[in-house]
Amino acid sequence: MKTILVTGGAGYIGSHTVVALQDGGYQVVILDNLCNSKLVVLNSIQKICSKTPVFYQGDIRDRTLLSKIFNNHSISGVIHFAGLKAVGESQSQPLKYYDNNVAGSITLLEEILKAKVDTFVFSSSATVYGEPGASQYQEDMPTAPINVYGRTKLMVEEILGDSAKANPGLKVACLRYFNPVGAHSSGLIGENPVGTPNNLMPYIGQIALGILPRLKVFGSDYPTPDGTGLRDYIHVDDLAIGHVLALDYLERNPGAITVNLGTGKPYSVLEMIATFEKVSGKKIPYDLVERRSGDLAEYYANSGLAKAVLGWQAKHGIERMCEDTWRFYSQLGAQGS
Ligand code: NAD
Ligand code: UD1
C-alpha cells in the first residue's frame, strides 16, 4: 500500500482529499500546523472512512520534522495543500505569504529531494491567470496574477517546473483550482472559516444559520445575463478525486504538468443564492451593492486537458454543491458551533 504525505491535510480541500485517498487504498500521513484548521477533523475523517490518518502537528518550514517524517514512513508522494490563502491579508502582509507559501514550499521540496521522493502534487489556483483578456482560462494562456497570494502560487509553480527540469526523476502536477465549494456528503467535513467569511458560499451558509444577517452581492452591473459575477464553482469532492487521478498520472508520466480543475460551467451569484434557497428552504436576504475591488465579471475553466490527461471530469452540479454545503452548515448549527 502506498503512503502519501498530505501537507495541510486538516484543512478544507486537504481533508476531503485525505478521504478520497484512503477510499482509494492509500495510507495517509498528514502534516499540518493547524493555523487554519482544527484537530477534530481527524475524528470526522475516522467516522467517514473507518480509518485514521497518521497526524503530525507541525510546520512545512521545519526541516527537522520533515526529515523525521521521511525517515519514519516510506512516503511515495506528496500532495502539498499547506498554505495561506486570504487575498486581502496577502496584500497587507506580503512577507508572511512569501515566507509561508514560497519559502515553505522550497524547504519541503528540498527535503523531498533529499528523501528521494519523486512525486509532488501542488495546490495552485486559477488566480495565477490574472486578467488574460478572455473568460475561459486555458493552461497555456499567459499568467499575470494581480495579488500577492496569486504571485506566491505562480512562483511555486515555476520553482517546481525548474526543479523537475533539473531533476529528471521528479514528477510534478500543479493543479489550478477554480472556486471550490460544497462539503462531503456526510456533512461531517466542510469549509468553516474562522471569523467573517470572504468567500460567497461560507457567507451564505452563515446567513442560513442566522449568524450573519444579509449578503452583499458585489456588483449587479457586470456584462453578464443577470448583472452579477460568474464563477466556475467546483464541488470539493470532485476536486479531491482530481488529486488521486493526478497521482495515477504521475506514476506513468515523468516531468511537470499544469492542469485546470474546474467544471467549465460558470454560475452567477444570484443563481447560487436561488439554488441554495431552493435546496435548504432558507431565505438568503441580500442587497445589490458596489463591485468588490479586484473582482472580474466572469471566468471559468477550459477543462479539456484534465479530461484528456487525467481522465477527470467534474460529476457534481450546482444543486449538489448547495445541498452538501447546507448539510454541513445545518449539522454545525445543530452542534451550536
Ligand atoms: P485551508 O486553510 O482550509 O487549508 C490549508 C491547511 O494548511 C490548513 O489546515 C492550515 O492549518 C495548513 N497550513 C498552512 N500553512 C501551513 C504551514 N506552514 N505548515 C503546515 N500547515 C500549514 O485551505 P484550503 O481551502 O483547503 O486550501 C488548500 C490549498 O489550496 C491552499 O494552498 C490554497 O492556497 C489552495 N487553493 C485553495 C482555494 C480555495 O478556494 N479554497 C482555491 C485555489 C487554491
Ligand atoms: C476568491 C479569490 C481567489 C481564490 C478564490 C477561492 C479574490 C479577489 N479572489 O475568488 O483568489 O482563489 O476566492 O475560492 O478574493 N461575492 C458576493 N458577496 C460576497 C462574497 C462574494 O457577491 O459576500 C461574489 C464575488 O463578487 C464573486 C463571487 O461571489 O462574483 C465569488 O466570490 P468568492 O467566493 O469570494 O470567490 P472569488 O472572488 O471568485
CSV table of C-alpha atoms and ligand atoms in Angstrom, one decimal:
chain,number,residue,atom,x,y,z
A,1,MET,CA,0.0,0.0,0.0
A,2,LYS,CA,1.4,3.4,-1.0
A,3,THR,CA,1.8,6.2,1.6
A,4,ILE,CA,1.2,9.8,0.7
A,5,LEU,CA,2.2,12.8,2.7
A,6,VAL,CA,-0.5,15.4,2.7
A,7,THR,CA,0.6,18.8,3.9
A,8,GLY,CA,-2.4,20.9,5.1
A,9,GLY,CA,-4.4,17.7,5.3
A,10,ALA,CA,-6.5,19.0,8.2
A,11,GLY,CA,-7.8,21.9,6.0
A,12,TYR,CA,-10.8,22.2,3.8
A,13,ILE,CA,-9.6,20.7,0.5
A,14,GLY,CA,-6.9,18.6,2.2
A,15,SER,CA,-9.4,16.8,4.5
A,16,HIS,CA,-11.6,15.8,1.5
A,17,THR,CA,-8.6,14.6,-0.4
A,18,VAL,CA,-7.4,12.5,2.6
A,19,VAL,CA,-10.9,10.8,2.5
A,20,ALA,CA,-10.5,10.2,-1.3
A,21,LEU,CA,-7.0,8.8,-0.8
A,22,GLN,CA,-8.0,6.5,2.0
A,23,ASP,CA,-11.0,5.4,0.0
A,24,GLY,CA,-8.7,4.8,-2.9
A,25,GLY,CA,-6.5,2.4,-0.9
A,26,TYR,CA,-3.6,4.8,0.1
A,27,GLN,CA,-2.1,5.2,3.5
A,28,VAL,CA,-2.0,8.9,4.5
A,29,VAL,CA,0.3,10.9,6.7
A,30,ILE,CA,-0.8,14.5,7.4
A,31,LEU,CA,1.5,17.4,8.3
A,32,ASP,CA,-0.5,20.4,9.4
A,33,ASN,CA,0.3,23.2,11.8
A,34,LEU,CA,-3.4,23.8,12.5
A,35,CYS,CA,-3.1,27.6,11.8
A,36,ASN,CA,-6.4,27.4,9.9
A,37,SER,CA,-7.9,24.1,10.9
A,38,LYS,CA,-8.9,22.0,13.9
A,39,LEU,CA,-7.7,18.6,15.2
A,40,VAL,CA,-11.4,17.5,15.4
A,41,VAL,CA,-11.3,16.9,11.6
A,42,LEU,CA,-9.4,13.7,12.3
A,43,ASN,CA,-12.4,12.3,14.2
A,44,SER,CA,-14.6,13.2,11.3
A,45,ILE,CA,-12.3,11.5,8.8
A,46,GLN,CA,-12.2,8.4,11.0
A,47,LYS,CA,-16.0,8.4,11.1
A,48,ILE,CA,-16.2,8.7,7.3
A,49,CYS,CA,-13.5,6.1,6.3
A,50,SER,CA,-13.2,4.0,9.5
A,51,LYS,CA,-9.5,4.7,9.2
A,52,THR,CA,-7.5,7.5,10.8
A,53,PRO,CA,-4.5,9.0,9.0
A,54,VAL,CA,-1.2,9.4,10.8
A,55,PHE,CA,-1.0,13.0,12.0
A,56,TYR,CA,2.0,15.3,12.7
A,57,GLN,CA,1.2,18.8,14.1
A,58,GLY,CA,4.0,21.0,12.7
A,59,ASP,CA,5.1,23.3,10.0
A,60,ILE,CA,6.3,22.7,6.5
A,61,ARG,CA,9.2,25.0,7.2
A,62,ASP,CA,10.5,22.7,10.0
A,63,ARG,CA,13.3,20.7,8.3
A,64,THR,CA,13.9,18.5,11.3
A,65,LEU,CA,10.3,17.4,11.5
A,66,LEU,CA,10.2,16.8,7.7
A,67,SER,CA,13.2,14.6,7.8
A,68,LYS,CA,11.8,12.7,10.8
A,69,ILE,CA,8.6,12.1,8.8
A,70,PHE,CA,10.5,10.9,5.7
A,71,ASN,CA,12.6,8.6,8.0
A,72,ASN,CA,9.6,7.2,9.8
A,73,HIS,CA,7.4,6.5,6.8
A,74,SER,CA,8.1,5.1,3.3
A,75,ILE,CA,6.5,8.1,1.5
A,76,SER,CA,5.9,7.6,-2.2
A,77,GLY,CA,4.4,11.0,-3.0
A,78,VAL,CA,3.4,14.4,-1.5
A,79,ILE,CA,0.3,16.4,-2.0
A,80,HIS,CA,1.1,20.0,-0.9
A,81,PHE,CA,-2.0,21.9,0.3
A,82,ALA,CA,-0.4,23.8,3.3
A,83,GLY,CA,-0.6,27.5,2.5
A,84,LEU,CA,-2.2,30.7,3.4
A,85,LYS,CA,-5.0,31.8,1.1
A,86,ALA,CA,-6.6,35.1,2.1
A,87,VAL,CA,-6.1,37.5,-0.8
A,88,GLY,CA,-6.7,40.7,1.3
A,89,GLU,CA,-4.3,39.6,4.0
A,90,SER,CA,-1.7,38.7,1.4
A,91,GLN,CA,-1.7,42.3,0.2
A,92,SER,CA,-1.3,43.8,3.7
A,93,GLN,CA,1.2,41.1,5.0
A,94,PRO,CA,3.2,40.1,1.9
A,95,LEU,CA,6.2,38.7,3.7
A,96,LYS,CA,4.1,36.4,5.7
A,97,TYR,CA,2.7,34.9,2.5
A,98,TYR,CA,6.1,34.7,0.7
A,99,ASP,CA,7.6,33.0,3.7
A,100,ASN,CA,4.8,30.5,4.4
A,101,ASN,CA,3.8,29.7,0.8
A,102,VAL,CA,7.1,30.2,-1.2
A,103,ALA,CA,9.9,29.6,1.4
A,104,GLY,CA,7.8,26.8,2.9
A,105,SER,CA,7.4,25.1,-0.4
A,106,ILE,CA,11.1,25.4,-1.1
A,107,THR,CA,12.0,23.8,2.3
A,108,LEU,CA,9.5,21.0,1.6
A,109,LEU,CA,10.8,20.4,-1.9
A,110,GLU,CA,14.4,20.3,-0.7
A,111,GLU,CA,13.6,17.6,1.9
A,112,ILE,CA,11.5,15.7,-0.6
A,113,LEU,CA,14.5,15.6,-3.0
A,114,LYS,CA,16.8,14.6,-0.1
A,115,ALA,CA,14.4,11.7,0.8
A,116,LYS,CA,14.3,10.7,-2.8
A,117,VAL,CA,10.6,11.0,-3.1
A,118,ASP,CA,9.7,11.6,-6.7
A,119,THR,CA,6.1,12.6,-6.9
A,120,PHE,CA,4.7,16.1,-6.0
A,121,VAL,CA,1.2,17.4,-6.5
A,122,PHE,CA,0.7,21.2,-5.8
A,123,SER,CA,-2.4,23.2,-5.0
A,124,SER,CA,-2.4,26.1,-7.4
A,125,SER,CA,-5.2,28.4,-8.3
A,126,ALA,CA,-7.0,30.0,-11.2
A,127,THR,CA,-5.9,33.3,-9.7
A,128,VAL,CA,-2.5,32.8,-11.4
A,129,TYR,CA,-4.1,33.9,-14.7
A,130,GLY,CA,-4.9,37.4,-13.6
A,131,GLU,CA,-6.8,39.1,-16.4
A,132,PRO,CA,-5.8,37.3,-19.6
A,133,GLY,CA,-8.3,39.1,-21.7
A,134,ALA,CA,-10.6,36.0,-22.2
A,135,SER,CA,-13.1,34.5,-19.7
A,136,GLN,CA,-12.3,30.9,-20.4
A,137,TYR,CA,-8.9,30.1,-19.0
A,138,GLN,CA,-6.7,27.5,-20.7
A,139,GLU,CA,-3.4,26.3,-19.2
A,140,ASP,CA,-1.2,27.7,-21.9
A,141,MET,CA,-2.5,31.3,-21.5
A,142,PRO,CA,-0.1,33.9,-20.2
A,143,THR,CA,-0.1,34.3,-16.4
A,144,ALA,CA,-0.1,37.6,-14.6
A,145,PRO,CA,-1.6,37.3,-11.1
A,146,ILE,CA,-2.9,40.6,-9.7
A,147,ASN,CA,-2.3,40.0,-6.0
A,148,VAL,CA,0.4,38.7,-3.6
A,149,TYR,CA,-1.4,35.4,-2.9
A,150,GLY,CA,-1.6,34.7,-6.7
A,151,ARG,CA,2.1,35.5,-7.1
A,152,THR,CA,3.1,33.1,-4.4
A,153,LYS,CA,1.2,30.3,-6.3
A,154,LEU,CA,2.8,31.2,-9.6
A,155,MET,CA,6.3,31.4,-8.0
A,156,VAL,CA,5.9,27.9,-6.6
A,157,GLU,CA,4.6,26.6,-10.0
A,158,GLU,CA,7.8,28.0,-11.6
A,159,ILE,CA,10.1,26.6,-8.9
A,160,LEU,CA,8.6,23.2,-9.3
A,161,GLY,CA,8.8,23.4,-13.1
A,162,ASP,CA,12.5,24.4,-12.9
A,163,SER,CA,13.2,21.6,-10.3
A,164,ALA,CA,11.6,19.0,-12.5
A,165,LYS,CA,13.8,20.1,-15.4
A,166,ALA,CA,16.9,19.9,-13.2
A,167,ASN,CA,15.9,16.6,-11.5
A,168,PRO,CA,14.7,14.3,-14.3
A,169,GLY,CA,13.3,11.8,-11.8
A,170,LEU,CA,11.0,14.4,-10.2
A,171,LYS,CA,7.3,14.3,-11.3
A,172,VAL,CA,5.1,17.3,-10.6
A,173,ALA,CA,1.5,18.2,-11.2
A,174,CYS,CA,0.3,21.8,-10.5
A,175,LEU,CA,-3.5,21.8,-10.2
A,176,ARG,CA,-5.2,25.1,-10.7
A,177,TYR,CA,-8.4,25.1,-8.8
A,178,PHE,CA,-11.3,27.3,-9.8
A,179,ASN,CA,-13.9,28.0,-7.0
A,180,PRO,CA,-14.1,25.0,-4.6
A,181,VAL,CA,-17.4,24.8,-2.7
A,182,GLY,CA,-19.6,22.1,-1.1
A,183,ALA,CA,-18.8,19.6,1.5
A,184,HIS,CA,-18.5,15.8,2.0
A,185,SER,CA,-22.0,14.1,1.6
A,186,SER,CA,-21.8,13.0,5.2
A,187,GLY,CA,-21.9,16.7,6.3
A,188,LEU,CA,-19.0,15.8,8.7
A,189,ILE,CA,-16.3,17.9,6.9
A,190,GLY,CA,-16.6,21.1,5.0
A,191,GLU,CA,-15.4,24.7,5.0
A,192,ASN,CA,-15.9,26.7,8.2
A,193,PRO,CA,-13.6,29.7,8.1
A,194,VAL,CA,-12.6,31.5,11.3
A,195,GLY,CA,-14.2,35.0,11.5
A,196,THR,CA,-16.4,36.6,8.9
A,197,PRO,CA,-16.1,34.7,5.6
A,198,ASN,CA,-14.7,36.4,2.5
A,199,ASN,CA,-16.0,33.9,0.1
A,200,LEU,CA,-19.5,33.5,-1.2
A,201,MET,CA,-20.7,30.1,-0.1
A,202,PRO,CA,-19.4,30.2,3.6
A,203,TYR,CA,-21.1,33.6,3.8
A,204,ILE,CA,-24.4,32.2,2.5
A,205,GLY,CA,-24.0,29.2,4.9
A,206,GLN,CA,-23.6,31.5,7.9
A,207,ILE,CA,-26.7,33.6,6.8
A,208,ALA,CA,-28.7,30.4,6.7
A,209,LEU,CA,-27.6,29.6,10.2
A,210,GLY,CA,-28.7,33.1,11.4
A,211,ILE,CA,-25.1,34.0,12.3
A,212,LEU,CA,-24.9,36.8,9.6
A,213,PRO,CA,-27.9,38.9,8.6
A,214,ARG,CA,-27.7,39.7,4.9
A,215,LEU,CA,-25.5,39.1,1.9
A,216,LYS,CA,-23.9,41.9,0.0
A,217,VAL,CA,-23.9,41.0,-3.7
A,218,PHE,CA,-20.8,42.7,-5.1
A,219,GLY,CA,-21.8,44.3,-8.4
A,220,SER,CA,-25.1,43.9,-10.4
A,221,ASP,CA,-23.9,45.8,-13.5
A,222,TYR,CA,-21.5,43.4,-14.9
A,223,PRO,CA,-21.9,42.4,-18.6
A,224,THR,CA,-23.4,39.0,-17.6
A,225,PRO,CA,-27.0,37.8,-18.1
A,226,ASP,CA,-28.2,38.9,-14.6
A,227,GLY,CA,-25.5,41.5,-14.0
A,228,THR,CA,-23.8,39.6,-11.2
A,229,GLY,CA,-20.4,37.9,-11.4
A,230,LEU,CA,-20.0,34.5,-13.0
A,231,ARG,CA,-17.6,31.8,-11.4
A,232,ASP,CA,-16.7,28.2,-12.1
A,233,TYR,CA,-17.8,26.6,-8.8
A,234,ILE,CA,-16.5,23.1,-8.3
A,235,HIS,CA,-17.5,20.6,-5.7
A,236,VAL,CA,-14.7,19.8,-3.3
A,237,ASP,CA,-15.2,16.0,-3.7
A,238,ASP,CA,-14.7,16.3,-7.4
A,239,LEU,CA,-11.5,18.3,-6.7
A,240,ALA,CA,-10.4,15.6,-4.2
A,241,ILE,CA,-10.7,12.9,-6.9
A,242,GLY,CA,-8.6,15.1,-9.2
A,243,HIS,CA,-5.7,14.7,-6.8
A,244,VAL,CA,-6.0,10.9,-6.7
A,245,LEU,CA,-6.0,10.8,-10.5
A,246,ALA,CA,-3.0,13.2,-10.7
A,247,LEU,CA,-1.1,10.7,-8.6
A,248,ASP,CA,-2.1,7.9,-11.0
A,249,TYR,CA,-1.0,10.1,-13.9
A,250,LEU,CA,2.4,10.8,-12.4
A,251,GLU,CA,3.1,7.1,-11.9
A,252,ARG,CA,3.1,6.8,-15.6
A,253,ASN,CA,4.5,10.2,-16.7
A,254,PRO,CA,7.7,11.9,-15.7
A,255,GLY,CA,8.2,15.7,-15.9
A,256,ALA,CA,5.8,18.5,-14.9
A,257,ILE,CA,2.3,19.2,-15.9
A,258,THR,CA,-0.1,22.0,-15.1
A,259,VAL,CA,-3.9,21.3,-15.2
A,260,ASN,CA,-7.0,23.3,-14.6
A,261,LEU,CA,-9.6,21.7,-12.2
A,262,GLY,CA,-13.0,23.4,-12.9
A,263,THR,CA,-16.3,22.3,-14.3
A,264,GLY,CA,-16.2,24.7,-17.3
A,265,LYS,CA,-19.7,25.9,-16.5
A,266,PRO,CA,-20.0,29.2,-14.6
A,267,TYR,CA,-22.9,30.3,-12.4
A,268,SER,CA,-23.8,33.8,-11.2
A,269,VAL,CA,-24.1,35.0,-7.6
A,270,LEU,CA,-27.9,35.2,-8.0
A,271,GLU,CA,-28.1,31.6,-9.3
A,272,MET,CA,-26.1,30.4,-6.3
A,273,ILE,CA,-28.4,32.2,-3.9
A,274,ALA,CA,-31.5,30.9,-5.7
A,275,THR,CA,-30.3,27.3,-5.7
A,276,PHE,CA,-29.2,27.4,-2.1
A,277,GLU,CA,-32.6,28.8,-1.1
A,278,LYS,CA,-34.3,26.0,-3.1
A,279,VAL,CA,-32.4,23.1,-1.5
A,280,SER,CA,-32.3,24.5,2.0
A,281,GLY,CA,-35.7,26.1,2.3
A,282,LYS,CA,-33.9,29.0,3.9
A,283,LYS,CA,-34.3,32.6,2.7
A,284,ILE,CA,-31.0,34.4,1.9
A,285,PRO,CA,-31.7,38.1,2.2
A,286,TYR,CA,-29.4,40.2,0.0
A,287,ASP,CA,-28.6,43.7,-1.2
A,288,LEU,CA,-27.1,44.6,-4.5
A,289,VAL,CA,-24.1,46.8,-3.7
A,290,GLU,CA,-21.0,48.2,-5.5
A,291,ARG,CA,-18.5,45.9,-7.2
A,292,ARG,CA,-15.7,44.5,-5.0
A,293,SER,CA,-12.3,45.8,-5.9
A,294,GLY,CA,-10.2,43.2,-7.8
A,295,ASP,CA,-13.2,41.1,-8.9
A,296,LEU,CA,-13.6,40.1,-12.6
A,297,ALA,CA,-17.0,39.8,-14.3
A,298,GLU,CA,-16.6,36.3,-15.3
A,299,TYR,CA,-14.1,33.4,-15.6
A,300,TYR,CA,-14.3,29.7,-15.9
A,301,ALA,CA,-12.1,26.7,-16.8
A,302,ASN,CA,-11.3,25.1,-20.1
A,303,SER,CA,-11.2,21.6,-18.5
A,304,GLY,CA,-10.3,19.7,-21.7
A,305,LEU,CA,-6.7,18.9,-20.5
A,306,ALA,CA,-7.9,17.5,-17.2
A,307,LYS,CA,-10.2,15.2,-19.1
A,308,ALA,CA,-7.6,14.2,-21.7
A,309,VAL,CA,-4.6,13.6,-19.4
A,310,LEU,CA,-6.1,12.7,-16.0
A,311,GLY,CA,-9.4,11.2,-17.2
A,312,TRP,CA,-11.0,13.7,-14.8
A,313,GLN,CA,-14.4,15.4,-15.2
A,314,ALA,CA,-16.5,17.1,-12.5
A,315,LYS,CA,-19.6,15.0,-11.6
A,316,HIS,CA,-21.5,17.2,-9.2
A,317,GLY,CA,-23.6,20.2,-10.3
A,318,ILE,CA,-24.8,23.4,-8.6
A,319,GLU,CA,-27.7,21.7,-6.7
A,320,ARG,CA,-25.4,19.1,-5.1
A,321,MET,CA,-22.8,21.8,-4.2
A,322,CYS,CA,-25.6,23.8,-2.4
A,323,GLU,CA,-27.2,20.7,-0.8
A,324,ASP,CA,-23.9,19.5,0.6
A,325,THR,CA,-23.0,23.0,1.8
A,326,TRP,CA,-26.3,23.2,3.6
A,327,ARG,CA,-26.0,19.7,5.2
A,328,PHE,CA,-22.6,20.7,6.6
A,329,TYR,CA,-23.8,24.0,7.9
A,330,SER,CA,-27.0,22.6,9.4
A,331,GLN,CA,-25.0,20.0,11.3
A,332,LEU,CA,-22.7,22.7,12.5
A,333,GLY,CA,-25.7,24.7,13.7
A,334,ALA,CA,-27.1,21.6,15.4
A,335,GLN,CA,-23.8,21.3,17.3
A,336,GLY,CA,-24.1,25.0,18.3
A,337,SER,CA,-20.7,25.9,16.5
B,1,NAD,P1,-7.3,25.7,4.4
B,1,NAD,O1,-6.8,26.9,5.0
B,1,NAD,O2,-8.5,25.1,4.8
B,1,NAD,O3,-6.2,24.5,4.4
B,1,NAD,C1,-4.8,24.8,4.5
B,1,NAD,C2,-4.2,24.0,5.6
B,1,NAD,O4,-2.8,24.2,5.6
B,1,NAD,C3,-4.7,24.4,7.0
B,1,NAD,O5,-5.2,23.3,7.7
B,1,NAD,C4,-3.5,25.1,7.7
B,1,NAD,O6,-3.6,24.9,9.1
B,1,NAD,C5,-2.4,24.4,7.0
B,1,NAD,N1,-1.1,25.2,6.9
B,1,NAD,C6,-1.0,26.5,6.4
B,1,NAD,N2,0.3,26.8,6.5
B,1,NAD,C7,1.0,25.8,7.0
B,1,NAD,C8,2.4,25.5,7.3
B,1,NAD,N3,3.3,26.5,7.1
B,1,NAD,N4,2.7,24.3,7.7
B,1,NAD,C9,1.8,23.4,8.0
B,1,NAD,N5,0.5,23.5,7.7
B,1,NAD,C10,0.1,24.7,7.2
B,1,NAD,O7,-7.3,26.0,2.8
B,1,NAD,P2,-7.9,25.2,1.6
B,1,NAD,O8,-9.1,25.9,1.1
B,1,NAD,O9,-8.1,23.7,2.0
B,1,NAD,O10,-6.8,25.3,0.5
B,1,NAD,C11,-5.7,24.3,0.4
B,1,NAD,C12,-4.7,24.8,-0.6
B,1,NAD,O11,-5.4,25.0,-1.9
B,1,NAD,C13,-4.1,26.1,-0.3
B,1,NAD,O12,-2.7,26.0,-0.7
B,1,NAD,C14,-4.8,27.1,-1.1
B,1,NAD,O13,-4.0,28.2,-1.4
B,1,NAD,C15,-5.1,26.3,-2.3
B,1,NAD,N6,-6.3,26.8,-3.0
B,1,NAD,C16,-7.5,27.0,-2.3
B,1,NAD,C17,-8.6,27.5,-3.0
B,1,NAD,C18,-9.9,27.7,-2.3
B,1,NAD,O14,-10.8,28.4,-2.7
B,1,NAD,N7,-10.1,27.1,-1.1
B,1,NAD,C19,-8.5,27.9,-4.4
B,1,NAD,C20,-7.3,27.7,-5.0
B,1,NAD,C21,-6.2,27.2,-4.4
B,2,UD1,C1,-11.6,34.4,-4.4
B,2,UD1,C2,-10.2,34.9,-4.6
B,2,UD1,C3,-9.4,33.9,-5.3
B,2,UD1,C4,-9.5,32.5,-4.7
B,2,UD1,C5,-11.0,32.1,-4.6
B,2,UD1,C6,-11.1,30.8,-3.9
B,2,UD1,C7,-10.4,37.3,-4.6
B,2,UD1,C8,-10.3,38.6,-5.4
B,2,UD1,N1,-10.3,36.2,-5.2
B,2,UD1,O1,-12.2,34.2,-5.7
B,2,UD1,O2,-8.1,34.3,-5.4
B,2,UD1,O3,-8.8,31.5,-5.5
B,2,UD1,O4,-11.7,33.1,-3.8
B,2,UD1,O5,-12.5,30.3,-4.0
B,2,UD1,O6,-10.6,37.3,-3.3
B,2,UD1,N2,-19.5,37.6,-3.7
B,2,UD1,C9,-20.5,38.4,-3.3
B,2,UD1,N3,-20.7,38.6,-2.0
B,2,UD1,C10,-19.8,38.1,-1.0
B,2,UD1,C11,-18.8,37.3,-1.5
B,2,UD1,C12,-18.6,37.1,-2.8
B,2,UD1,O7,-21.3,38.9,-4.1
B,2,UD1,O8,-20.0,38.4,0.2
B,2,UD1,C13,-19.3,37.3,-5.2
B,2,UD1,C14,-18.0,37.8,-5.7
B,2,UD1,O9,-18.1,39.1,-6.2
B,2,UD1,C15,-17.8,36.8,-6.9
B,2,UD1,C16,-18.5,35.5,-6.4
B,2,UD1,O10,-19.3,35.9,-5.3
B,2,UD1,O11,-18.5,37.2,-8.0
B,2,UD1,C17,-17.5,34.5,-5.8
B,2,UD1,O12,-16.7,35.2,-4.8
B,2,UD1,P1,-15.6,34.4,-3.9
B,2,UD1,O13,-16.3,33.2,-3.3
B,2,UD1,O14,-15.0,35.4,-2.9
B,2,UD1,O15,-14.5,33.9,-4.9
B,2,UD1,P2,-13.7,34.7,-6.0
B,2,UD1,O16,-13.7,36.2,-5.7
B,2,UD1,O17,-14.1,34.2,-7.3
